[in-house]
Amino acid sequence: MFHPKNRGSLNQLITNLRYAGFYWTGFTKEELLKSIDVSCRYLETKWTIEQYKDECGSPQPNDFDFLQRAVQMGYTVLASPSWTAFSTAHELGLYIDDFPPEARASWSLIQDSESDATSRSTTLLISGAPQMAKAQQHVDTHLYEPDPSSGLVDLGKKTKNKLWQELQPKPAKKAKSNHNPGSLEQNLQEHERALITTSIQKPPTLGKRTVSQGKQSLSPRKAAARRPSGSNSQTLIQVVPDKGQTTEASVLTSALKTSSLTTPVSQIDTSSPLYHTRLVGTASAKLSYLIDRISILHSKEKILIFYEGDNIAFYIAQTLEILGVQFLIYTGSLSAARKATYINTFNTTETFRVLLMDAHQAAHGLHIASASRVFFVNPIWQPAVEAQAIKRAHRIGQTKPVYVETLVLTGTLEEAMWRRRKDMSAQEQKKAERSLLDDEVMARLIKEADFIPITHEETYDVRKQMAPLENPQKLFGRGLGTNGVGSGNPDQDLVFAEELPALTGKRRAGTNGVVDSVETAMSRKKKVGFALPPGDGC
């Protein structure tokens, strides 16, 4: 793998490992079995250490032991029902407690045949964000029914069956076999190529939607018709201007589109078992941390999250939709007009609280001073890229302190990378700007990287597998809905460029397309009032 001819493959493998610091589903069960088979055939090749030394010129006797341990690790992973489920469905696992028992099996990603006694006996439901979003929508649109969970079992079965049908592999054409028994050297080279190929797979892209989808709810008329007599089970989320707010800011508030979050919607009855259903953890330590931080911060501050790898953004976004936190994803695939719209919207409205941005898209000229909290999902190797990203929020006009956090997994390759980058001189950083392998110290650390051990409990006990939330989040009846009929139009709250001149009559030139007086008005704080049931902070 470290031969110069494999440089491109090794760089891709390192990128995959860095993405895996957040989450990874790049290998299916079948692909892992294939990799194990190739490794075993490689190990069975009748080569001695001396032959390896003579023909490769770089004796690495520990490579054989390392590969044997890799095979054992592969078997350990295959024994985990949850890993098999997540990798097959390409879902980031969510752990739900107190989900209706009768519906748990129909929503679980783990097949009954794969669950051991420990998995079956737990009260936790293991599912994915898209599945839980469907369950949430079903319950929240039936909150005025006598039993909002009615039909949840059938919907779960239908949703799961559709998922597995979509994941069925398409029949592949049988390839012609060109294998001819050759020398040991030829066989070894063939196995090496196969090993490299199976180690640089990429997971499929999760989706292309870059703006949060409004949650569907009943229209006020239908809700009133279904509401029991005397019931006042509703809440209103509204934006309340500061006392003494200027006329300019008031004009801005009224001129911008009304947020879809201003609709009265039902809260779930506290006596219902569904009221206690909670998201208690995820399969990603970083996602769990972000959920805890965002749930605390998003009502008072806007949040900017930098990532590398679009799937990371989509995993975060899927979970934010369950929490009812509206977001925008700023990716390189967006058109220039769409990018400008997202920046305008994030800076000039209170609707979207989180902006997810590809760290390599944080170019000069972008002005995102409305954000005061910045998170890097993983350490950035290039200091210039990191500095440019931070400057997007720390710009002229910023009236709040800007807090920056970088998420690093302890005891992993990314921690070694993060510490090494801090110790590098400017000259060393410039030399290794394009690849970690261009730095001799980092290249050695990558060569010496070892497996993180997995215990028997972590393989089978689902509570040992999850990264728990410090503040479990309510799943149903969170009091969020769209503007009346659940149009589900994701663009309904965006502020497009052609709308901005109507606010002030003039527009500032520049690539970000943000209006000067809009920024001035929006720099004045607004309070967001949340009417919630007494004692409920979720």
mmCIF file of C-alpha atoms in Angstrom, residues 105 191 266 354 459:
data_model
loop_
_atom_site.group_PDB
_atom_site.id
_atom_site.type_symbol
_atom_site.label_atom_id
_atom_site.label_comp_id
_atom_site.label_asym_id
_atom_site.label_seq_id
_atom_site.Cartn_x
_atom_site.Cartn_y
_atom_site.Cartn_z
ATOM 1 C CA ALA A 105 -39.762 -4.356 15.551
ATOM 2 C CA HIS A 191 -3.970 -10.078 -4.246
ATOM 3 C CA SER A 266 -50.391 20.605 18.779
ATOM 4 C CA VAL A 354 -27.681 26.373 11.204
ATOM 5 C CA THR A 459 -20.021 -5.946 19.591
#
